Coordinates of C-alpha atoms and ligand atoms in Angstrom, one line a residue:
X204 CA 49.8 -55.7 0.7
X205 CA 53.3 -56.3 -0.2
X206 CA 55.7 -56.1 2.9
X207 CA 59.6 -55.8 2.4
X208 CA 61.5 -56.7 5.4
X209 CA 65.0 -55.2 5.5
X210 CA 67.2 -56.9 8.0
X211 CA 70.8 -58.0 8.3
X212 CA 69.8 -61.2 9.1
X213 CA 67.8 -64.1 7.9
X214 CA 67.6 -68.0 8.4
X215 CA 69.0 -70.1 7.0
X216 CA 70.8 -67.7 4.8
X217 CA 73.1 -66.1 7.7
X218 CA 72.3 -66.3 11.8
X219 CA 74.1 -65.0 14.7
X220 CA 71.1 -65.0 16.8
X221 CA 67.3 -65.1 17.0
X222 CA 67.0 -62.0 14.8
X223 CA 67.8 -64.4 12.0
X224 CA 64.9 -66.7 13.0
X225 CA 62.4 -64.4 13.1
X226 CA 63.4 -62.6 9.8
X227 CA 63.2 -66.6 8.5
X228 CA 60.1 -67.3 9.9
X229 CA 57.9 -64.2 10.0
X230 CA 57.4 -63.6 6.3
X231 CA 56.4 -66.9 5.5
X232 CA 53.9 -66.8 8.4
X233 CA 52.9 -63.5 6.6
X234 CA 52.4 -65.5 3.2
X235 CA 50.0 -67.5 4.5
X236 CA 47.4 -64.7 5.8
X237 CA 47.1 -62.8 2.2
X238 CA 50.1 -60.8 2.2
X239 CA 53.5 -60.2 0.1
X240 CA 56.0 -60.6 2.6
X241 CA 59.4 -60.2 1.0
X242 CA 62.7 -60.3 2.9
X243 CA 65.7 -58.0 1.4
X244 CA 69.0 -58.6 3.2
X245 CA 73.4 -58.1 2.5
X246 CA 74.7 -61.0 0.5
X247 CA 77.4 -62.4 2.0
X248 CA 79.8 -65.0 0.7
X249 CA 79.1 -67.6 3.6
X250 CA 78.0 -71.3 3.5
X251 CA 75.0 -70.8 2.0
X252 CA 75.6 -68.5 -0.9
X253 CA 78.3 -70.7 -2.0
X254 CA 76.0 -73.7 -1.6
X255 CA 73.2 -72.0 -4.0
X256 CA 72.6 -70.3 -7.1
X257 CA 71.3 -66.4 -7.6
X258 CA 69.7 -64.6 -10.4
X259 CA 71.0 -61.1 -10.5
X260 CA 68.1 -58.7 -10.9
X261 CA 69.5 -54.8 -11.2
X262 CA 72.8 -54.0 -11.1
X263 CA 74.3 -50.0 -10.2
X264 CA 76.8 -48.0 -7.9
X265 CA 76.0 -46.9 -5.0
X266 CA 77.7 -43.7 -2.9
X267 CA 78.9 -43.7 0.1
X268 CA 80.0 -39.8 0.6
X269 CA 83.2 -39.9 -2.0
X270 CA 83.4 -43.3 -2.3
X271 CA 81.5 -45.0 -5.0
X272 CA 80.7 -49.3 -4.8
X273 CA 79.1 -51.6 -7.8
X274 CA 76.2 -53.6 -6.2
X275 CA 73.7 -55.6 -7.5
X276 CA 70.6 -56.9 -6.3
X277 CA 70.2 -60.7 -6.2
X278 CA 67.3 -63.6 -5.7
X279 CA 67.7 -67.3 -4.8
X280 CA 67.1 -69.7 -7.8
X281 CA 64.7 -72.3 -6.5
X282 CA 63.8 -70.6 -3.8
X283 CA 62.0 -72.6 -1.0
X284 CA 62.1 -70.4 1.9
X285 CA 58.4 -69.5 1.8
X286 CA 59.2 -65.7 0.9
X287 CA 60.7 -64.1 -1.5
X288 CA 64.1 -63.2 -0.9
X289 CA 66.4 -60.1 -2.4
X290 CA 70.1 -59.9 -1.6
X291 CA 72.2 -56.3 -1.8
X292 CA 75.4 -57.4 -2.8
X293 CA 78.6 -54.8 -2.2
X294 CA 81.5 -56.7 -2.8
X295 CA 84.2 -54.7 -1.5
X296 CA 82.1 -54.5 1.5
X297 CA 80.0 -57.1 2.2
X298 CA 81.5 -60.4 0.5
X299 CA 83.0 -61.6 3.9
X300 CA 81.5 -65.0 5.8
X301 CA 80.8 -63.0 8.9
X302 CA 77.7 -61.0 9.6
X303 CA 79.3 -58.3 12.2
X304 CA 82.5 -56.9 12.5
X305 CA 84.3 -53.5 13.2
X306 CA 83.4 -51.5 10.2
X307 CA 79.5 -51.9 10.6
X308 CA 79.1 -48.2 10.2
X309 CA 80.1 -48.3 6.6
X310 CA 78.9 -51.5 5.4
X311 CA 75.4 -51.8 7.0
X312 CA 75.1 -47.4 6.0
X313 CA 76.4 -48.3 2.3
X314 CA 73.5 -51.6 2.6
X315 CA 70.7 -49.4 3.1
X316 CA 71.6 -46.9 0.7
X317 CA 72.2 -49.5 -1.9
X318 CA 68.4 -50.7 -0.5
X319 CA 66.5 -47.7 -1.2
X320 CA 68.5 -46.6 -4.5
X321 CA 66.7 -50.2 -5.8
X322 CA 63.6 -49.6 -4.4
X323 CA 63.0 -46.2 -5.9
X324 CA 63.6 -47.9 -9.3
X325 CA 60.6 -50.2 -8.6
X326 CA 57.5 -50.4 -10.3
X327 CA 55.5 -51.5 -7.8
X328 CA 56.7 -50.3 -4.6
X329 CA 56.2 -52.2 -0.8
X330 CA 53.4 -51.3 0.9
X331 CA 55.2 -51.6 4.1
X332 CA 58.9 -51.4 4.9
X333 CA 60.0 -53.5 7.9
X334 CA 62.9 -52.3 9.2
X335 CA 65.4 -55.1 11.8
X336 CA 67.2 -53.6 14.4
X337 CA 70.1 -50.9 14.2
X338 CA 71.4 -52.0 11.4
X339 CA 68.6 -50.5 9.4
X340 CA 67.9 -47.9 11.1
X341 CA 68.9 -45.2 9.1
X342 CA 66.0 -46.3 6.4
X343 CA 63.5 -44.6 8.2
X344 CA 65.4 -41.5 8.3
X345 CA 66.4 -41.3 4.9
X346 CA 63.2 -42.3 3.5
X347 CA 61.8 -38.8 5.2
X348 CA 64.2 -36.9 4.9
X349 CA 67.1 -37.4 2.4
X350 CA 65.7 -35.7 -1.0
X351 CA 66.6 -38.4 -3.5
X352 CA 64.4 -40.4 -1.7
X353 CA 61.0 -38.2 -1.5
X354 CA 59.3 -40.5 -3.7
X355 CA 59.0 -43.1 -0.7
X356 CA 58.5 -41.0 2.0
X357 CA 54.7 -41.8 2.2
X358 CA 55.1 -45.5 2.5
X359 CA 54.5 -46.6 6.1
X360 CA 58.1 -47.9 8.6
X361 CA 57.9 -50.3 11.0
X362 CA 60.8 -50.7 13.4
X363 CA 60.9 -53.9 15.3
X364 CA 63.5 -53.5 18.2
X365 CA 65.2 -56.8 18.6
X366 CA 68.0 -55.6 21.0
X367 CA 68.5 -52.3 22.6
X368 CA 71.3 -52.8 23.9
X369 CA 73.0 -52.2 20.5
X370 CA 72.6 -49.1 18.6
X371 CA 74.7 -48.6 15.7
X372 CA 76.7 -45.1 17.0
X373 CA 78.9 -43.4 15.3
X374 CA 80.2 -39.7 14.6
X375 CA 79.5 -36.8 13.3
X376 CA 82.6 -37.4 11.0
X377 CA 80.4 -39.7 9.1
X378 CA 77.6 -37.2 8.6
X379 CA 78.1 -36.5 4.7
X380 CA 77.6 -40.4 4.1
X381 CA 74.1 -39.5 4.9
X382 CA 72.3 -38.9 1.4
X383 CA 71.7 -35.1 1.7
X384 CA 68.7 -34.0 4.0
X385 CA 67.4 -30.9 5.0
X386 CA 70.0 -30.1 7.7
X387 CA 67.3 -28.1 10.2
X388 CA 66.2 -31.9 10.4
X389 CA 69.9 -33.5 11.5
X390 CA 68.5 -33.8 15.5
X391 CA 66.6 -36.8 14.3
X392 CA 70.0 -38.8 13.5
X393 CA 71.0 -37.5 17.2
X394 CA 71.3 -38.9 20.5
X395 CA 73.9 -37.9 22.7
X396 CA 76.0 -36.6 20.5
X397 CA 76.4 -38.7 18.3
X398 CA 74.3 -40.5 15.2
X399 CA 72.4 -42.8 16.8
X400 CA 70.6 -45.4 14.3
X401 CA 68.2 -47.2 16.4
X402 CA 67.3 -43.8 18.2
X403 CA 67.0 -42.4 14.2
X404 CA 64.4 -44.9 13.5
X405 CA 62.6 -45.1 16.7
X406 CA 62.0 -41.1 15.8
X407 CA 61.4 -41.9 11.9
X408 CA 59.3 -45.0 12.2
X409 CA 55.6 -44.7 11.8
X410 CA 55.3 -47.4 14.2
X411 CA 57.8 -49.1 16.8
X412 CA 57.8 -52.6 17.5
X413 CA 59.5 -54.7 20.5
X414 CA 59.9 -58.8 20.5
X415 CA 57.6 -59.0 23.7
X416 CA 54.9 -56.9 25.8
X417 CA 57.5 -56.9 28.8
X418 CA 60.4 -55.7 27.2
X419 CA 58.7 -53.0 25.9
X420 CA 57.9 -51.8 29.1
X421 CA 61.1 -52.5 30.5
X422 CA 63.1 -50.8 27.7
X423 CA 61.0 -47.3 29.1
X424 CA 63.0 -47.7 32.4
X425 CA 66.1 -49.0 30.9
X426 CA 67.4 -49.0 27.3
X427 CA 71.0 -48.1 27.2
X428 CA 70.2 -44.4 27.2
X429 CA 66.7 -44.6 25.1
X430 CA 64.0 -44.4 27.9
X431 CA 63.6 -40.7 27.7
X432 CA 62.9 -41.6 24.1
X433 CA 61.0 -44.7 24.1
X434 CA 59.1 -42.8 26.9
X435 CA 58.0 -40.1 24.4
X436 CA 57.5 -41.9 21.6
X437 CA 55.3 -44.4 23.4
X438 CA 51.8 -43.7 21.4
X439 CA 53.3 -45.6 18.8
X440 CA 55.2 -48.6 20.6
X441 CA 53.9 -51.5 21.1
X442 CA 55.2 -54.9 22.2
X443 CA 54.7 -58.2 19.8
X444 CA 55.3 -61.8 21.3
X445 CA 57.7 -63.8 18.8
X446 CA 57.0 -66.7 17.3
X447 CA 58.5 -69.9 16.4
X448 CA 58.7 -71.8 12.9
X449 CA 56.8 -74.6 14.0
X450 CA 58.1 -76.5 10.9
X451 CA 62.1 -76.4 11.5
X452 CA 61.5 -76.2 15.3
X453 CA 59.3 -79.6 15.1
X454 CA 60.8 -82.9 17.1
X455 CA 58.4 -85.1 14.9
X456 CA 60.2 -84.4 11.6
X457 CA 63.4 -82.1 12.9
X458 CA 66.5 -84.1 10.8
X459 CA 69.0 -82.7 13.2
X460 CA 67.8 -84.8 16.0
X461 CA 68.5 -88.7 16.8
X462 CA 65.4 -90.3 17.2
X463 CA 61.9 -88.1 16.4
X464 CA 59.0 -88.2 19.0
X465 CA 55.9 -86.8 19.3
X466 CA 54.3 -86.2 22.9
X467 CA 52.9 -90.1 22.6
X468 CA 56.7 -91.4 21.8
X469 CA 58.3 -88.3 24.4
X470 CA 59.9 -90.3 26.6
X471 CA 61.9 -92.9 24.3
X472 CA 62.8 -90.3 21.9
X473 CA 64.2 -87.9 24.4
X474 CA 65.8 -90.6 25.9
X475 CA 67.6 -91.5 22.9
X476 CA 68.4 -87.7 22.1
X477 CA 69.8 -88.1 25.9
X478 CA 71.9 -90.8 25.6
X479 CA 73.3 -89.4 22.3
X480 CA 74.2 -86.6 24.0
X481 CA 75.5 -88.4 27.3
X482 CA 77.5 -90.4 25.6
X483 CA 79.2 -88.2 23.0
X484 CA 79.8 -85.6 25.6
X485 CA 80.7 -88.1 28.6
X486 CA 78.2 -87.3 30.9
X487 CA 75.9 -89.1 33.3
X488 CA 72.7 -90.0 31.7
X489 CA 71.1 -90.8 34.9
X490 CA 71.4 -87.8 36.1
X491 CA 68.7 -84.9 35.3
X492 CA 70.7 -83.1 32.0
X493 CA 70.6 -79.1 32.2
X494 CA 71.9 -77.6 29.0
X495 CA 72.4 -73.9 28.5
X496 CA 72.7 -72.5 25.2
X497 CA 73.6 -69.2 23.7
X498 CA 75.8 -66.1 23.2
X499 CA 78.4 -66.2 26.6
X500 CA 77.7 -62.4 27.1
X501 CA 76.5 -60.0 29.8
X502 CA 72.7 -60.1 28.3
X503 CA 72.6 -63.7 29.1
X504 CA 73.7 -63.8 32.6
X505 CA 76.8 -65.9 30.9
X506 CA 79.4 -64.9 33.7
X507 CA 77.4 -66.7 36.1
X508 CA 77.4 -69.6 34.9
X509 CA 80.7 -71.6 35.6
X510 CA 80.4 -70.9 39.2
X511 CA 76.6 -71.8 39.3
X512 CA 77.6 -74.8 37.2
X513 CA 80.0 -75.7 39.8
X514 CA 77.7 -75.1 42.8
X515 CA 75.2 -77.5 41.4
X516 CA 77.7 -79.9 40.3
X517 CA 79.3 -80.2 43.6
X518 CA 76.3 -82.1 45.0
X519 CA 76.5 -84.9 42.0
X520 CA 73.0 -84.6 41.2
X521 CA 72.8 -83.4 37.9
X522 CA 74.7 -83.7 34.4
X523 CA 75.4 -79.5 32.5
X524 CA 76.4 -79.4 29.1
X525 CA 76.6 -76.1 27.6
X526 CA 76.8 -74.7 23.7
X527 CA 77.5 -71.0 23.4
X528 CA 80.6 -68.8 22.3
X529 CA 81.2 -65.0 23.2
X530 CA 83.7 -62.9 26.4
X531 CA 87.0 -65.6 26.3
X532 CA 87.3 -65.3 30.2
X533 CA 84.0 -67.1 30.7
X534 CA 84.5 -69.5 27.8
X535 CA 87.9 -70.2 29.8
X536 CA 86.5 -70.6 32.8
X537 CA 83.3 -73.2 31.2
X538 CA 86.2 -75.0 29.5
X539 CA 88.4 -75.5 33.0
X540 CA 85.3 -76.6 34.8
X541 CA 85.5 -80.1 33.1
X542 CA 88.5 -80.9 34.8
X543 CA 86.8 -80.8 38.0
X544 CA 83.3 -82.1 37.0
X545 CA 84.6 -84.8 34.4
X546 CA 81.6 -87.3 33.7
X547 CA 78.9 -84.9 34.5
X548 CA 79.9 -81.3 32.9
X549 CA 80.7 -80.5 29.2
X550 CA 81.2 -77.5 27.2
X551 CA 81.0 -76.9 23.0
X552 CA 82.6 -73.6 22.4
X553 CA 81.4 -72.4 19.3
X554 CA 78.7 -72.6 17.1
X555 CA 76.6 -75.3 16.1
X556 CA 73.2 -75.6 14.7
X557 CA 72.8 -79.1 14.0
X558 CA 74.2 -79.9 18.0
X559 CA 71.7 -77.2 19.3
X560 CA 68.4 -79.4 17.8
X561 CA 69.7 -82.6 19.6
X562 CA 69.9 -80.4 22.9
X563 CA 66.4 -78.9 23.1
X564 CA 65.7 -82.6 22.2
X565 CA 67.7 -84.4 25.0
X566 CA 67.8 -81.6 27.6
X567 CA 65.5 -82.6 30.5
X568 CA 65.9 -78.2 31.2
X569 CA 66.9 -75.5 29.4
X570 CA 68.3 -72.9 31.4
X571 CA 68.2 -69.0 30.3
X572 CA 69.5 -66.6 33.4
X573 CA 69.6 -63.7 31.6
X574 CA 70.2 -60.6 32.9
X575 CA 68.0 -58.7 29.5
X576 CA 66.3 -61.0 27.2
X577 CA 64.1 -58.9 24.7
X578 CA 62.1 -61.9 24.0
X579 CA 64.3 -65.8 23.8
X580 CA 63.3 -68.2 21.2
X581 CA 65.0 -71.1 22.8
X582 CA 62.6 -70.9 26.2
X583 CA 60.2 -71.7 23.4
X584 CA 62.0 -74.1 21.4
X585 CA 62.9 -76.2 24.8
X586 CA 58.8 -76.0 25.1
X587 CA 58.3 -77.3 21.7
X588 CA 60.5 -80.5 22.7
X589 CA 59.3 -80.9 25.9
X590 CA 62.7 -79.5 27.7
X591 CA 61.5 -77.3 31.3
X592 CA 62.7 -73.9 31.0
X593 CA 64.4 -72.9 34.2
X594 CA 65.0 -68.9 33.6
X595 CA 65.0 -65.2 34.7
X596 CA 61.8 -63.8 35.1
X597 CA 62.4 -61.0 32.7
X598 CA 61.5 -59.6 29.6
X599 CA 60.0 -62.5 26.9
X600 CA 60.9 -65.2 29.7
X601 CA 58.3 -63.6 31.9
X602 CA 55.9 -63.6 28.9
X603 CA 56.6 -67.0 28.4
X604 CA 57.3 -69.2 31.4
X605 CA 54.6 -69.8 34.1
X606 CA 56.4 -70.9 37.1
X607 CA 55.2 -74.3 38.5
X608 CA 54.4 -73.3 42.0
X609 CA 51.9 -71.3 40.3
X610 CA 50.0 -73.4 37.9
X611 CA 52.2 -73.3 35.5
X612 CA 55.3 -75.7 33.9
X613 CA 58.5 -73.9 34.3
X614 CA 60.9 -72.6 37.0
X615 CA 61.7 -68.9 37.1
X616 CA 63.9 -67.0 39.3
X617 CA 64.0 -63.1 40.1
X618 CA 67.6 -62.0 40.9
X619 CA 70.7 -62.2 38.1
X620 CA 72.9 -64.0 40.9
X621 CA 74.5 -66.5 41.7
X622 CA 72.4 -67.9 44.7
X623 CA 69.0 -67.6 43.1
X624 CA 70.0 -69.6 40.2
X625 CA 71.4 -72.5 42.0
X626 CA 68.2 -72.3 43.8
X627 CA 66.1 -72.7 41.0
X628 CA 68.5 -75.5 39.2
X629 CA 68.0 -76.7 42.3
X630 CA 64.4 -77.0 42.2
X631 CA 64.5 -78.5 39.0
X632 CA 66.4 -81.3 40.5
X633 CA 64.0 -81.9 42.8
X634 CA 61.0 -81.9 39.6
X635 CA 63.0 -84.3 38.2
X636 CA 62.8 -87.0 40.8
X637 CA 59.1 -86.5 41.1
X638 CA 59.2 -88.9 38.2
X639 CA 55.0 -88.3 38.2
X640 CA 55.5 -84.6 37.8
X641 CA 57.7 -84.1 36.0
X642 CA 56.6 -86.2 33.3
X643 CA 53.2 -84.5 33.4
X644 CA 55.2 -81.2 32.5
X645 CA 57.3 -82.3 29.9
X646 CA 53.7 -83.5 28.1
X647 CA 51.8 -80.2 28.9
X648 CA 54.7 -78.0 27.6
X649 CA 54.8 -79.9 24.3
X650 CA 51.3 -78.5 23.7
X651 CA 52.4 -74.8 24.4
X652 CA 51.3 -73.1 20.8
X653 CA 53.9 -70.9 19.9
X654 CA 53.4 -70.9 16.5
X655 CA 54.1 -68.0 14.2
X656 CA 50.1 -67.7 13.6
X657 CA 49.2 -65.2 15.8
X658 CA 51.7 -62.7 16.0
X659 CA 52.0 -62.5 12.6
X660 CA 48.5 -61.6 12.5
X661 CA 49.1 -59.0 15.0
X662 CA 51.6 -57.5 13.1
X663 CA 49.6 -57.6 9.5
X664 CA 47.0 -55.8 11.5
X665 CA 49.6 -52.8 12.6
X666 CA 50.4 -52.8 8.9
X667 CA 46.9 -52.4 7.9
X668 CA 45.8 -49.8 10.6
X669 CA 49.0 -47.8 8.7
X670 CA 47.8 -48.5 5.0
X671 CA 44.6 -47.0 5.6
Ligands
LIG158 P1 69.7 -64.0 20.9 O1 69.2 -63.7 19.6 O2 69.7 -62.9 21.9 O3 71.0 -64.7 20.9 P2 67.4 -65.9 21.1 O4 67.0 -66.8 22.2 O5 66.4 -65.0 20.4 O6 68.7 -65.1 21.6 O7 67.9 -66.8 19.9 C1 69.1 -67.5 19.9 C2 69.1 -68.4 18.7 O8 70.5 -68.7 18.3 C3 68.4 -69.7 18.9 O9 68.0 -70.2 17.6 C4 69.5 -70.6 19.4 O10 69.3 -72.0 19.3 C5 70.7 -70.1 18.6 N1 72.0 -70.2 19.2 C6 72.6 -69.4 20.1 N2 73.9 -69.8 20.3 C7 74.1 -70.9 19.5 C8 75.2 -71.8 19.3 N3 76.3 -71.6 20.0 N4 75.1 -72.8 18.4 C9 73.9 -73.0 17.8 N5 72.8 -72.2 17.9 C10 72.9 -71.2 18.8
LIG159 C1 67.4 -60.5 20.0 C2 67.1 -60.8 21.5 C3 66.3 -62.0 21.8 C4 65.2 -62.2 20.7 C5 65.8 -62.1 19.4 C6 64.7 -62.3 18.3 O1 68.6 -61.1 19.7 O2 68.3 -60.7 22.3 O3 65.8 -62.0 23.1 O4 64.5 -63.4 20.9 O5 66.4 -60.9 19.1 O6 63.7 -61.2 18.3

């Protein structure tokens, strides 16, 4: 079975958020159950294209309505990723360091055709194609529909919906960018009026994927405008529990981090991840650490935070130190919070990988309130490095996290508010000077198997159920 994943995403190559660790991690998981699992994705001219060297496979023009690009299709030279990689490269569109910015429409539309003009010029065709989010959306569709493409239209889709939030609209004005289709069939590009990508491929897909079992239900009461659709289409839905790459995300032999540890060496080595932390950011290492990482948006409850922050802080119990970047009013706010809280509160605006290992490493919590969270990797990062997730109960958190009070080894709250969540930091100050317990936790999480193993077994077995 040879699987192509099509995403705009991929670690280490280029990450914004957890869409490029699974794209990283879920091939090679693949690889290691009998399979082909191939990842095709834009070049961009970033850190790590400059860094390495690429083999340039097939080179052509593609069309974009009037317009007409030279791409070429690229692989990494010494490629140790544990998949094999393909790159679309567009200059005029796609050499920038960024992933996303304001003309999506165009680039990610021109990507996909580029995509499927290389794949009909295959000799041996993907048994699957794995489509990422709204930003490959449109494959689906124009592997159905759009004529030049006919030859592929019998080779199973799968749409794994990462976020719903997003959806890739744009107008009808864009239309004739579309490689031509049997116009009777344009209501499949349609949602409200407008082309709708990720609604397009929910429609298109022979089978629709989400990150967890809960947010697949929850998307059917509320997806930005989908429910009516996920609703109908739900025979073929189903929900698939990430995984993590249990060999980047491992405190035995992660290089970002201070000191390694396994469970048997837990407590020195997060101590010394602590202290590194402590010291560097100025904060009180006596003092329980909670550390909140992410993208300061809505989805992640990120405008709650200074205020909860200062709540907490108020009562000098605990040390916060946050990494994230997103809405400038609440990094503002994070950043004039130090003033007040100086010795126990910090904030990193911006993004750093390296910084974020040494967190889930010194962290004694990890704190997730988010308001939609289609699945979370860092609840089970934090696991991994024996951190306590203190979170929402929604989505992949509720999939993940067993509260404490009921057998379990995290702390969940219900509400997005203010209140709740100083509540539940709350309670996690309280675990923390029940030395005995808490201690107990920290070991029993770092046994939680999160690993890539099952899930990716789940998802070769979709495939197969498709192939048949
Ligand atoms: P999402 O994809 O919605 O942002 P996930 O929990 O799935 O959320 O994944 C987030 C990923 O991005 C994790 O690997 C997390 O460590 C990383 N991350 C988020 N923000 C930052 C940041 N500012 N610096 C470094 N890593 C970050
Ligand atoms: C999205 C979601 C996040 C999920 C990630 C990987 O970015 O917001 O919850 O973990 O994709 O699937």
């Amino acid at each position: 079975m040879k699987i192509l994943h099509i995403s705009a995403e991929c670690y280490p190559i280029a990450k914004v958020g957890g869409l490029a660790d699974v794209v990283g991690a879920l091939p090679k998981y693949q690889n290691t159950q009998k399979t082909s699992s191939q990842v095709l994705m834009p070049f961009y001219e970033n850190a790590f294209t400059k860094k390495n060297q690429f083999t340039t496979l097939y080179q052509s023009k593609v069309n974009l309505g009037n317009q007409s690009f030279p791409f070429e299709i690229k692989t990494l030279k010494n490629n140790k990723l544990g998949f094999d990689i393909f790159f679309v490269s567009i200059p005029e569109l796609l050499s920038t360091d960024y992933v996303y910015s304001s003309d999506d429409a165009d680039r990610f539309l021109t990507f996909q055709i580029a995509a499927l003009d290389w794949i009909l010029t295959l000799k041996k065709k993907p048994t699957i194609v794995h489509c990422h989010d709204h930003h490959v959306g449109l494959i689906p569709f124009m592997m159905t529909q759009s004529v030049k493409y006919n030859e592929l239209k019998d080779i199973p889709t799968v749409l794994t919906i990462h976020n719903a939030q997003y959806q890739g609209w744009f107008s009808y004005e864009k239309l004739a960018n579309i490689p031509k289709f049997d116009m009777v069939n344009a209501g499949l590009l349609d949602w409200d009026s407008q082309i709708n990508p990720l609604a397009a491929a929910i429609k298109c897909a022979w089978r629709v994927t989400t990150v967890s079992p809960s947010y697949m239900e929850e998307l059917k009461k509320e997806a930005n405008g989908l429910e009516s659709l996920l609703q109908h289409e739900s025979d073929k839905c189903v929900g698939i529990l990430n995984g993590i790459d249990t060999e980047v995300w491992n405190p035995e032999t992660d290089h970002y981090i201070e000191k390694n540890y396994t469970i048997s060496s837990v407590q020195s080595g997060k101590k010394a991840n602590k202290n590194y932390l402590c010291k560097r950011f100025n904060l009180d290492n006596k003092k329980p650490l909670f550390v909140f990482i992410g993208r300061l948006v809505g989805e992640k409850g990120a405008e709650l935070l200074p205020k909860a922050f200062d709540l907490l802080l108020r009562e000098n119990k605990s040390s916060v130190l946050l990494l994230g970047s997103g809405n400038s009013d609440v990094e503002h706010e994070l950043e004039i919070l130090r003033d007040k809280h100086n010795g126990t509160y910090n904030t990193f605006i911006g993004y750093d990988e390296k910084l974020s290992h040494i967190m889930y490493a010194g962290a004694d919590f990890l704190l997730m309130p988010s308001r939609v969270e289609p699945c979370g990797l860092n609840q089970m990062y934090a696991l991994r490095y024996g951190t306590i997730p203190v979170v929402r109960s929604i989505g992949g958190l509720k999939d993940t996290v067993i509260d404490i009070n009921e057998n379990g080894f995290g702390i969940l709250h219900k509400e997005v508010s203010i209140s709740d969540m100083v509540y539940a930091l709350k309670r996690g100050v309280e675990l923390y000077q029940d030395t005995i317990k808490f201690k107990k936790t920290r070991n029993s999480i770092m046994n939680i198997n999160h690993s890539w193993d099952t899930s990716a077994k789940t998802y070769i077995n979709l495939y197969k159920s498709l192939n048949q």
